[in-house]
Amino acid sequence: MAGSMDGDEMDDGTNGTMDGNRDPYDLDELLGAYALDAVDAHDRRRVEDYLEINPRAAEEVQQHREVATMLAFTGMDAPDGVWDRISDEIGEQAPPPGPELAKVMSLDEGRDERDRRRRGVSSVVPWIVSAAAAAVVAVVAIAVVDRDDAPSDPIAAAVEAARSDRDSVTTTLVSDASDAAAEAIIDQDGHGYVVARDLPTLSDDQTYQLWGVVDDQVISLGIFGPNPEIETFTVESEVSALAITIEQFPGVVSDGNPVGAFVGSF
Amino acid sequence: MRRDYADASDAALVVSIGRYQQAALAEAYRRHAGAVFGLAKRLLNDHARAEEIVQEVFVRLWNDPNRYDPERGTLRSFLLAHTHGRSVDMIRAESSRRNREEKEARQQADAGYDLAHEVWDMALAGHVREALGALQPGEREAIELAYFGGLTYQEAAEQLGEPEGTVKSRIRSGLKRLRNELVNAGITVGPE
């Protein structure tokens, strides 16, 4: 199919038959077809290489896909029974081990994201940093993970591996308002674990939320729910302190609640 | 622990899915499985295989939620992009591909396959119809064969008897025109 030289005025004649040194114009012209999966493997590779270095083109592809989404919606319902099969399938799977941990995702959405974050940083950093400094003095014991269930739990095994790695860093998160504590471990690859099973169970409309101080900015690192056990997160930069706050479900974008927070520093 | 995710944003659902909250996946399924199934069935023309695609798409979301970036697009767009890609893979892997292309693409063309009719039932059908009506016929045909026919732009060009470059350009210009028409109609296309 590919490669016919039809002489059309919009075709530069490089339909997969030449050496691949497409010019940007030609690659731009392919973006619509690429977004609809209407390119062959050869063109797909070239477009994907192009998207890696051209954010504008990547945004255009996403816009095309959003348009296709509008066309695709048919108002149909999924057939009965499919969810049951999905539930069965995921129910049989153990959580993925460390390298496949869920990426940290910001809850920020919307146009005012950066403004909100800025406001959040300015108000949250001081209490986490000051509380973390106090926590260093206050910590006298480190929570020990119950290892009884470790052999059958890949996350617990990952925690054990991280804890025994000399390149990992650990801290204990404590609170003025509770005798409970949580242990946090971050390995050299940025995979983090919080052993939080000793934290008090919250009501269903509340959740624990993890925050990290990175380059003097506070970012949300995860939502743990009201009854956390061993929770995971990832970081891409050095974290100087962590805090677990108690928030209304499903968590907040910024301005973490300092009341009763569990804080620790590295 | 089960909780109510009905009011949670798609982004929040994915965060919870990353924390192995099956109820969050169930809510994502409730919101988007119909669209996933509809697209897969339309592409594959096979109920059982469309169900397989639905299962695969949501299991993949469960296993690898970090693939979704809420800053780059909607969850529905993300899921449908995967749905489309897998369906097209399935189509192209068929040993009887040639027969199918010749038979079904011709049937679609001969039947005057009408996008406007197909999307009639969607909530925003009126605006989408208008947007489709703003396209040049060649743009509509090219998008139709590429997206719903599962053809490459070269294959669509062959079906339409048009130069490949023309079809490639028409797909792109048609998608841009559709977007502009929808935005002008006050419809949000993509993340807020």
Tab-separated table of C-alpha atoms in Angstrom:
chain	number	residue	atom	x	y	z
A	1	MET	CA	0.000	0.000	0.000
A	2	ALA	CA	2.585	2.493	1.082
A	3	GLY	CA	4.796	4.299	-1.263
A	4	SER	CA	2.754	5.039	-4.338
A	5	MET	CA	4.072	8.159	-5.974
A	6	ASP	CA	0.923	9.830	-7.072
A	7	GLY	CA	2.228	13.301	-7.598
A	8	ASP	CA	-0.387	14.905	-5.450
A	9	GLU	CA	0.389	18.448	-4.530
A	10	MET	CA	0.225	17.700	-0.784
A	11	ASP	CA	2.364	14.613	-0.878
A	12	ASP	CA	6.110	15.008	-0.728
A	13	GLY	CA	6.649	11.504	-1.994
A	14	THR	CA	8.096	10.074	1.213
A	15	ASN	CA	5.315	7.709	2.082
A	16	GLY	CA	7.531	5.271	3.864
A	17	THR	CA	9.705	4.485	0.913
A	18	MET	CA	12.646	6.747	1.427
A	19	ASP	CA	15.254	7.004	4.116
A	20	GLY	CA	13.032	8.404	6.765
A	21	ASN	CA	14.437	11.904	6.859
A	22	ARG	CA	10.996	13.391	6.673
A	23	ASP	CA	10.714	17.100	7.011
A	24	PRO	CA	8.538	18.540	9.778
A	25	TYR	CA	5.858	19.558	7.303
A	26	ASP	CA	5.417	15.995	6.156
A	27	LEU	CA	5.347	14.695	9.721
A	28	ASP	CA	2.851	17.363	10.704
A	29	GLU	CA	0.606	16.242	7.878
A	30	LEU	CA	0.666	12.737	9.309
A	31	LEU	CA	-0.552	13.761	12.754
A	32	GLY	CA	-4.247	13.355	12.011
A	33	ALA	CA	-3.783	9.923	10.505
A	34	TYR	CA	-1.523	8.935	13.376
A	35	ALA	CA	-4.101	10.025	15.949
A	36	LEU	CA	-6.640	7.744	14.270
A	37	ASP	CA	-4.209	4.801	14.086
A	38	ALA	CA	-4.327	5.170	10.309
A	39	VAL	CA	-0.609	4.822	9.706
A	40	ASP	CA	1.523	1.764	9.154
A	41	ALA	CA	4.262	0.678	11.559
A	42	HIS	CA	6.923	2.545	9.634
A	43	ASP	CA	5.131	5.873	9.798
A	44	ARG	CA	4.076	5.260	13.391
A	45	ARG	CA	7.677	4.980	14.515
A	46	ARG	CA	8.639	8.151	12.707
A	47	VAL	CA	5.754	10.128	14.115
A	48	GLU	CA	6.423	8.885	17.633
A	49	ASP	CA	10.055	9.948	17.368
A	50	TYR	CA	8.831	13.328	16.194
A	51	LEU	CA	6.381	13.657	19.065
A	52	GLU	CA	9.171	13.041	21.546
A	53	ILE	CA	10.865	16.275	20.510
A	54	ASN	CA	7.871	18.361	19.526
A	55	PRO	CA	5.365	19.145	22.283
A	56	ARG	CA	3.190	21.133	19.913
A	57	ALA	CA	2.769	18.110	17.680
A	58	ALA	CA	2.028	15.922	20.689
A	59	GLU	CA	-0.655	18.360	21.771
A	60	GLU	CA	-2.152	18.343	18.296
A	61	VAL	CA	-2.365	14.550	18.347
A	62	GLN	CA	-4.149	14.700	21.677
A	63	GLN	CA	-6.589	17.245	20.315
A	64	HIS	CA	-7.344	15.000	17.352
A	65	ARG	CA	-7.995	12.121	19.727
A	66	GLU	CA	-10.382	14.219	21.774
A	67	VAL	CA	-12.328	14.995	18.613
A	68	ALA	CA	-12.409	11.318	17.748
A	69	THR	CA	-13.762	10.686	21.241
A	70	MET	CA	-16.753	12.856	20.423
A	71	LEU	CA	-17.409	10.877	17.278
A	72	ALA	CA	-16.941	7.523	18.944
A	73	PHE	CA	-19.539	7.944	21.642
A	74	THR	CA	-22.606	5.945	20.747
A	75	GLY	CA	-24.566	5.980	23.974
A	76	MET	CA	-24.316	2.204	24.218
A	77	ASP	CA	-24.027	0.308	27.460
A	78	ALA	CA	-21.434	-2.358	27.969
A	79	PRO	CA	-22.951	-5.850	27.868
A	80	ASP	CA	-23.830	-7.653	31.052
A	81	GLY	CA	-21.151	-9.893	32.437
A	82	VAL	CA	-18.100	-8.010	31.228
A	83	TRP	CA	-17.550	-6.271	34.537
A	84	ASP	CA	-17.777	-9.575	36.354
A	85	ARG	CA	-15.009	-10.973	34.179
A	86	ILE	CA	-12.865	-7.892	34.769
A	87	SER	CA	-13.449	-8.121	38.497
A	88	ASP	CA	-12.515	-11.782	38.475
A	89	GLU	CA	-9.366	-11.121	36.496
A	90	ILE	CA	-8.029	-8.286	38.619
A	91	GLY	CA	-9.062	-10.083	41.774
A	92	GLU	CA	-6.706	-12.892	40.887
A	93	GLN	CA	-3.766	-10.584	40.384
A	94	ALA	CA	-1.359	-9.590	43.101
A	95	PRO	CA	-0.400	-5.930	43.216
A	96	PRO	CA	2.585	-5.261	40.990
A	97	PRO	CA	5.990	-5.211	42.635
A	98	GLY	CA	8.164	-2.148	43.156
A	99	PRO	CA	9.223	-1.219	39.611
A	100	GLU	CA	5.603	-0.981	38.510
A	101	LEU	CA	4.379	1.195	41.336
A	102	ALA	CA	1.752	3.728	40.481
A	103	LYS	CA	3.127	7.071	39.427
A	104	VAL	CA	2.553	10.005	41.663
A	105	MET	CA	-0.240	12.039	40.163
A	106	SER	CA	-1.207	15.530	41.083
A	107	LEU	CA	-4.835	16.099	41.834
A	108	ASP	CA	-4.476	19.483	40.231
A	109	GLU	CA	-6.884	20.071	37.422
A	110	GLY	CA	-7.972	23.157	35.587
A	111	ARG	CA	-6.485	26.381	34.517
A	112	ASP	CA	-5.608	27.740	37.916
A	113	GLU	CA	-3.481	24.786	38.832
A	114	ARG	CA	-0.223	26.630	39.162
A	115	ASP	CA	-1.745	29.488	41.076
A	116	ARG	CA	-3.395	27.115	43.486
A	117	ARG	CA	-0.200	25.184	43.941
A	118	ARG	CA	1.747	28.338	44.570
A	119	ARG	CA	-0.710	29.385	47.229
A	120	GLY	CA	-0.556	25.910	48.705
A	121	VAL	CA	3.211	25.853	48.793
A	122	SER	CA	3.494	29.141	50.561
A	123	SER	CA	1.094	28.118	53.260
A	124	VAL	CA	2.068	24.497	53.727
A	125	VAL	CA	5.849	24.524	53.558
A	126	PRO	CA	6.433	26.310	56.843
A	127	TRP	CA	4.426	23.960	59.011
A	128	ILE	CA	5.795	20.811	57.431
A	129	VAL	CA	9.379	21.982	57.658
A	130	SER	CA	9.036	23.197	61.216
A	131	ALA	CA	7.145	20.114	62.264
A	132	ALA	CA	9.715	17.899	60.575
A	133	ALA	CA	12.489	19.569	62.513
A	134	ALA	CA	10.640	18.911	65.728
A	135	ALA	CA	10.005	15.341	64.728
A	136	VAL	CA	13.711	14.642	64.432
A	137	VAL	CA	14.047	15.413	68.111
A	138	ALA	CA	10.884	13.671	69.157
A	139	VAL	CA	11.430	10.333	67.469
A	140	VAL	CA	12.663	7.729	69.881
A	141	ALA	CA	11.459	4.573	68.229
A	142	ILE	CA	10.970	3.353	64.720
A	143	ALA	CA	7.896	1.406	63.804
A	144	VAL	CA	8.660	-2.144	62.830
A	145	VAL	CA	6.730	-3.797	60.094
A	146	ASP	CA	4.849	-6.913	60.986
A	147	ARG	CA	6.682	-9.387	58.821
A	148	ASP	CA	4.384	-12.296	59.376
A	149	ASP	CA	2.638	-11.718	56.091
A	150	ALA	CA	5.658	-10.615	54.102
A	151	PRO	CA	6.316	-13.835	52.182
A	152	SER	CA	2.949	-13.694	50.455
A	153	ASP	CA	2.832	-9.962	49.917
A	154	PRO	CA	4.999	-8.538	47.127
A	155	ILE	CA	4.659	-4.996	48.468
A	156	ALA	CA	5.847	-6.089	51.907
A	157	ALA	CA	8.727	-7.879	50.234
A	158	ALA	CA	9.582	-4.716	48.322
A	159	VAL	CA	9.564	-2.780	51.583
A	160	GLU	CA	11.932	-5.285	53.121
A	161	ALA	CA	14.246	-5.024	50.137
A	162	ALA	CA	14.217	-1.228	50.254
A	163	ARG	CA	14.767	-1.180	53.997
A	164	SER	CA	17.798	-3.418	53.725
A	165	ASP	CA	19.319	-1.405	50.889
A	166	ARG	CA	21.982	0.907	52.261
A	167	ASP	CA	21.199	3.456	49.555
A	168	SER	CA	17.632	3.860	50.747
A	169	VAL	CA	16.590	6.597	53.148
A	170	THR	CA	14.078	6.154	55.936
A	171	THR	CA	12.186	8.314	58.350
A	172	THR	CA	9.472	7.918	60.920
A	173	LEU	CA	6.445	10.134	60.685
A	174	VAL	CA	5.041	11.145	64.041
A	175	SER	CA	2.332	13.453	65.286
A	176	ASP	CA	1.834	15.548	68.360
A	177	ALA	CA	-1.735	14.345	68.456
A	178	SER	CA	-1.160	10.595	68.387
A	179	ASP	CA	1.117	7.905	69.724
A	180	ALA	CA	0.948	6.136	66.382
A	181	ALA	CA	3.673	6.472	63.764
A	182	ALA	CA	4.364	5.543	60.179
A	183	GLU	CA	7.630	4.513	58.616
A	184	ALA	CA	8.649	5.858	55.207
A	185	ILE	CA	11.367	4.390	53.008
A	186	ILE	CA	12.559	5.739	49.660
A	187	ASP	CA	14.960	3.655	47.636
A	188	GLN	CA	17.622	4.991	45.324
A	189	ASP	CA	15.299	4.770	42.333
A	190	GLY	CA	12.671	6.952	43.960
A	191	HIS	CA	10.266	4.165	44.866
A	192	GLY	CA	8.745	5.073	48.174
A	193	TYR	CA	6.865	3.052	50.758
A	194	VAL	CA	4.917	4.141	53.774
A	195	VAL	CA	4.168	1.530	56.392
A	196	ALA	CA	1.068	3.151	57.763
A	197	ARG	CA	-0.918	0.292	59.205
A	198	ASP	CA	-0.580	1.676	62.728
A	199	LEU	CA	-2.281	4.948	61.899
A	200	PRO	CA	-5.764	5.302	63.390
A	201	THR	CA	-8.615	4.364	61.080
A	202	LEU	CA	-10.496	7.411	59.851
A	203	SER	CA	-14.152	7.780	59.015
A	204	ASP	CA	-15.230	6.908	55.478
A	205	ASP	CA	-15.465	10.521	54.421
A	206	GLN	CA	-11.837	11.160	55.347
A	207	THR	CA	-8.543	10.078	53.880
A	208	TYR	CA	-4.877	10.199	54.726
A	209	GLN	CA	-2.865	12.158	52.169
A	210	LEU	CA	0.903	12.063	51.724
A	211	TRP	CA	2.883	15.215	51.013
A	212	GLY	CA	6.550	15.669	50.246
A	213	VAL	CA	8.850	18.664	50.396
A	214	VAL	CA	10.833	18.736	47.165
A	215	ASP	CA	13.032	21.723	46.365
A	216	ASP	CA	11.200	23.748	48.990
A	217	GLN	CA	7.870	22.978	47.388
A	218	VAL	CA	5.189	20.791	48.858
A	219	ILE	CA	3.611	18.329	46.470
A	220	SER	CA	0.935	15.746	46.971
A	221	LEU	CA	2.409	12.259	46.736
A	222	GLY	CA	-0.659	10.127	47.172
A	223	ILE	CA	-4.031	9.423	48.705
A	224	PHE	CA	-4.018	6.563	51.198
A	225	GLY	CA	-7.675	6.233	52.130
A	226	PRO	CA	-8.971	6.012	55.703
A	227	ASN	CA	-7.333	2.727	56.626
A	228	PRO	CA	-3.861	2.547	55.093
A	229	GLU	CA	-1.496	-0.355	55.362
A	230	ILE	CA	1.628	-0.377	53.216
A	231	GLU	CA	1.285	2.398	50.679
A	232	THR	CA	3.522	3.243	47.751
A	233	PHE	CA	4.598	6.356	45.927
A	234	THR	CA	7.323	7.521	43.601
A	235	VAL	CA	9.464	10.643	43.578
A	236	GLU	CA	11.724	12.006	40.898
A	237	SER	CA	13.731	14.409	43.051
A	238	GLU	CA	15.209	14.379	46.512
A	239	VAL	CA	12.628	14.692	49.252
A	240	SER	CA	13.637	16.497	52.415
A	241	ALA	CA	10.499	15.797	54.458
A	242	LEU	CA	7.217	13.938	54.333
A	243	ALA	CA	3.893	14.603	55.985
A	244	ILE	CA	0.694	12.607	56.176
A	245	THR	CA	-2.344	14.781	56.702
A	246	ILE	CA	-5.955	13.976	57.379
A	247	GLU	CA	-8.239	15.348	54.682
A	248	GLN	CA	-11.799	15.058	53.519
A	249	PHE	CA	-12.125	12.332	50.878
A	250	PRO	CA	-10.972	12.270	48.079
A	251	GLY	CA	-8.130	14.527	49.201
A	252	VAL	CA	-7.131	18.080	48.445
A	253	VAL	CA	-5.025	19.770	45.838
A	254	SER	CA	-3.066	21.930	48.236
A	255	ASP	CA	-3.180	23.465	51.683
A	256	GLY	CA	-2.877	20.185	53.502
A	257	ASN	CA	-4.451	20.203	56.936
A	258	PRO	CA	-1.679	20.457	59.526
A	259	VAL	CA	-3.927	19.422	62.418
A	260	GLY	CA	-2.860	15.999	63.608
A	261	ALA	CA	-0.401	15.572	60.735
A	262	PHE	CA	2.310	12.925	60.903
A	263	VAL	CA	5.643	14.424	59.874
A	264	GLY	CA	9.152	13.142	59.343
A	265	SER	CA	12.331	14.427	57.713
A	266	PHE	CA	15.253	12.761	55.967
B	1	MET	CA	-12.947	-0.590	52.044
B	2	ARG	CA	-15.713	0.432	49.699
B	3	ARG	CA	-16.584	4.049	49.197
B	4	ASP	CA	-18.693	6.160	46.896
B	5	TYR	CA	-16.728	7.483	43.941
B	6	ALA	CA	-19.718	8.886	42.094
B	7	ASP	CA	-18.618	12.477	42.636
B	8	ALA	CA	-14.912	11.905	42.134
B	9	SER	CA	-13.209	13.325	39.053
B	10	ASP	CA	-11.734	10.949	36.509
B	11	ALA	CA	-8.275	12.008	37.640
B	12	ALA	CA	-9.126	11.200	41.238
B	13	LEU	CA	-10.494	7.834	40.138
B	14	VAL	CA	-7.212	6.988	38.460
B	15	VAL	CA	-5.299	7.979	41.578
B	16	SER	CA	-7.479	5.610	43.574
B	17	ILE	CA	-7.066	2.872	40.973
B	18	GLY	CA	-3.348	3.282	41.493
B	19	ARG	CA	-3.998	2.521	45.118
B	20	TYR	CA	-5.778	-0.712	44.189
B	21	GLN	CA	-9.259	0.591	44.933
B	22	GLN	CA	-11.453	-1.694	42.846
B	23	ALA	CA	-14.492	0.492	43.496
B	24	ALA	CA	-12.728	3.310	41.653
B	25	LEU	CA	-12.206	1.071	38.640
B	26	ALA	CA	-15.869	0.098	38.810
B	27	GLU	CA	-16.842	3.755	38.652
B	28	ALA	CA	-14.537	4.354	35.681
B	29	TYR	CA	-16.138	1.337	34.022
B	30	ARG	CA	-19.619	2.681	34.737
B	31	ARG	CA	-18.728	5.974	33.107
B	32	HIS	CA	-16.824	4.820	30.050
B	33	ALA	CA	-17.364	1.136	29.307
B	34	GLY	CA	-20.316	1.836	27.050
B	35	ALA	CA	-18.272	4.098	24.815
B	36	VAL	CA	-15.414	1.609	24.778
B	37	PHE	CA	-17.711	-1.222	23.837
B	38	GLY	CA	-19.537	0.853	21.237
B	39	LEU	CA	-16.349	1.820	19.446
B	40	ALA	CA	-14.897	-1.678	19.581
B	41	LYS	CA	-18.097	-3.234	18.275
B	42	ARG	CA	-18.352	-0.730	15.515
B	43	LEU	CA	-14.805	-1.404	14.413
B	44	LEU	CA	-14.824	-5.157	14.795
B	45	ASN	CA	-18.451	-5.852	13.980
B	46	ASP	CA	-18.168	-8.693	16.463
B	47	HIS	CA	-19.889	-8.652	19.842
B	48	ALA	CA	-17.631	-11.207	21.535
B	49	ARG	CA	-14.407	-9.621	20.400
B	50	ALA	CA	-15.687	-6.188	21.410
B	51	GLU	CA	-16.284	-7.565	24.888
B	52	GLU	CA	-12.724	-8.855	24.921
B	53	ILE	CA	-11.487	-5.372	24.093
B	54	VAL	CA	-13.542	-3.842	26.922
B	55	GLN	CA	-12.056	-6.311	29.358
B	56	GLU	CA	-8.543	-5.725	28.108
B	57	VAL	CA	-8.837	-1.933	28.229
B	58	PHE	CA	-10.039	-1.812	31.824
B	59	VAL	CA	-7.669	-4.486	33.085
B	60	ARG	CA	-4.857	-2.499	31.530
B	61	LEU	CA	-6.060	0.637	33.307
B	62	TRP	CA	-6.006	-1.318	36.554
B	63	ASN	CA	-2.546	-2.719	35.968
B	64	ASP	CA	-0.951	0.412	34.582
B	65	PRO	CA	-2.845	3.554	35.624
B	66	ASN	CA	0.256	5.704	35.340
B	67	ARG	CA	-0.091	5.612	31.572
B	68	TYR	CA	-2.920	8.080	31.902
B	69	ASP	CA	-1.877	11.698	32.280
B	70	PRO	CA	-4.873	13.878	33.175
B	71	GLU	CA	-3.049	16.962	32.009
B	72	ARG	CA	-2.872	15.625	28.479
B	73	GLY	CA	-6.459	14.626	27.913
B	74	THR	CA	-9.626	13.106	29.212
B	75	LEU	CA	-9.811	9.596	30.570
B	76	ARG	CA	-12.411	8.734	27.957
B	77	SER	CA	-10.111	9.858	25.175
B	78	PHE	CA	-7.300	7.808	26.673
B	79	LEU	CA	-9.452	4.702	26.927
B	80	LEU	CA	-10.899	5.104	23.454
B	81	ALA	CA	-7.464	5.636	21.940
B	82	HIS	CA	-6.421	2.303	23.401
B	83	THR	CA	-9.668	0.734	22.290
B	84	HIS	CA	-9.182	1.951	18.767
B	85	GLY	CA	-5.562	0.886	18.608
B	86	ARG	CA	-6.262	-2.622	19.853
B	87	SER	CA	-9.256	-3.020	17.601
B	88	VAL	CA	-7.242	-1.946	14.593
B	89	ASP	CA	-4.478	-4.329	15.583
B	90	MET	CA	-7.045	-7.090	15.698
B	91	ILE	CA	-8.428	-6.168	12.320
B	92	ARG	CA	-5.020	-5.980	10.717
B	93	ALA	CA	-3.937	-9.274	12.200
B	94	GLU	CA	-6.713	-11.156	10.508
B	95	SER	CA	-5.581	-13.577	7.924
B	96	SER	CA	-8.620	-12.686	5.898
B	97	ARG	CA	-7.791	-9.044	6.011
B	98	ARG	CA	-7.789	-8.567	2.297
B	99	ASN	CA	-11.222	-10.065	1.904
B	100	ARG	CA	-12.592	-8.047	4.735
B	101	GLU	CA	-11.217	-4.801	3.392
B	102	GLU	CA	-12.583	-5.362	-0.035
B	103	LYS	CA	-15.938	-6.527	1.175
B	104	GLU	CA	-16.667	-4.301	4.143
B	105	ALA	CA	-15.109	-1.096	2.916
B	106	ARG	CA	-17.036	-1.432	-0.320
B	107	GLN	CA	-20.212	-2.147	1.606
B	108	GLN	CA	-19.677	0.929	3.730
B	109	ALA	CA	-19.048	3.113	0.725
B	110	ASP	CA	-21.927	1.660	-1.238
B	111	ALA	CA	-24.293	2.026	1.687
B	112	GLY	CA	-23.485	5.706	1.977
B	113	TYR	CA	-22.314	5.103	5.517
B	114	ASP	CA	-23.348	8.167	7.383
B	115	LEU	CA	-21.503	9.418	10.448
B	116	ALA	CA	-24.224	11.878	11.257
B	117	HIS	CA	-26.755	9.088	11.445
B	118	GLU	CA	-24.488	6.942	13.580
B	119	VAL	CA	-24.000	9.609	16.192
B	120	TRP	CA	-27.631	10.651	16.195
B	121	ASP	CA	-28.287	9.198	19.594
B	122	MET	CA	-25.452	10.803	21.399
B	123	ALA	CA	-26.226	13.551	23.825
B	124	LEU	CA	-24.626	16.231	21.725
B	125	ALA	CA	-25.789	14.826	18.446
B	126	GLY	CA	-27.080	18.078	17.100
B	127	HIS	CA	-23.824	19.930	17.506
B	128	VAL	CA	-21.789	17.028	16.254
B	129	ARG	CA	-24.038	16.723	13.203
B	130	GLU	CA	-23.498	20.353	12.460
B	131	ALA	CA	-19.767	19.983	12.868
B	132	LEU	CA	-19.756	17.017	10.548
B	133	GLY	CA	-21.825	18.958	8.092
B	134	ALA	CA	-19.134	21.592	7.958
B	135	LEU	CA	-16.642	19.080	6.615
B	136	GLN	CA	-15.881	18.671	2.982
B	137	PRO	CA	-17.212	15.327	1.707
B	138	GLY	CA	-13.675	14.165	1.093
B	139	GLU	CA	-12.725	14.936	4.663
B	140	ARG	CA	-15.667	12.983	6.037
B	141	GLU	CA	-14.935	9.985	3.874
B	142	ALA	CA	-11.275	9.973	4.796
B	143	ILE	CA	-11.985	10.182	8.538
B	144	GLU	CA	-14.707	7.577	8.267
B	145	LEU	CA	-12.526	5.009	6.563
B	146	ALA	CA	-9.531	5.723	8.766
B	147	TYR	CA	-11.260	5.785	12.131
B	148	PHE	CA	-14.246	3.524	11.765
B	149	GLY	CA	-12.919	1.420	8.928
B	150	GLY	CA	-9.588	0.789	10.604
B	151	LEU	CA	-7.691	1.523	7.397
B	152	THR	CA	-4.361	3.237	7.033
B	153	TYR	CA	-4.483	6.492	5.143
B	154	GLN	CA	-2.816	4.735	2.223
B	155	GLU	CA	-5.492	2.073	2.218
B	156	ALA	CA	-8.202	4.692	2.519
B	157	ALA	CA	-6.658	6.508	-0.423
B	158	GLU	CA	-6.835	3.354	-2.458
B	159	GLN	CA	-10.463	2.826	-1.490
B	160	LEU	CA	-11.337	6.366	-2.393
B	161	GLY	CA	-9.224	6.505	-5.521
B	162	GLU	CA	-7.455	9.563	-4.218
B	163	PRO	CA	-3.754	10.363	-3.814
B	164	GLU	CA	-2.321	9.317	-0.472
B	165	GLY	CA	-1.127	12.797	0.372
B	166	THR	CA	-4.569	14.187	-0.252
B	167	VAL	CA	-6.202	11.713	2.105
B	168	LYS	CA	-3.544	12.251	4.744
B	169	SER	CA	-4.124	15.975	4.615
B	170	ARG	CA	-7.889	15.622	4.569
B	171	ILE	CA	-7.861	13.560	7.735
B	172	ARG	CA	-5.864	16.225	9.511
B	173	SER	CA	-7.793	19.188	8.173
B	174	GLY	CA	-11.095	17.434	8.828
B	175	LEU	CA	-10.221	16.774	12.454
B	176	LYS	CA	-9.152	20.377	12.921
B	177	ARG	CA	-12.332	21.626	11.333
B	178	LEU	CA	-14.430	19.341	13.514
B	179	ARG	CA	-12.724	20.606	16.604
B	180	ASN	CA	-13.220	24.229	15.662
B	181	GLU	CA	-16.866	23.641	14.886
B	182	LEU	CA	-17.453	21.907	18.198
B	183	VAL	CA	-15.601	24.571	20.164
B	184	ASN	CA	-17.534	27.293	18.377
B	185	ALA	CA	-20.723	25.483	19.348
B	186	GLY	CA	-19.684	25.737	22.961
B	187	ILE	CA	-18.722	22.103	23.354
B	188	THR	CA	-15.672	21.378	25.436
B	189	VAL	CA	-13.365	19.083	23.532
B	190	GLY	CA	-10.740	17.652	25.809
B	191	PRO	CA	-9.758	18.495	29.379
B	192	GLU	CA	-11.044	21.698	30.921
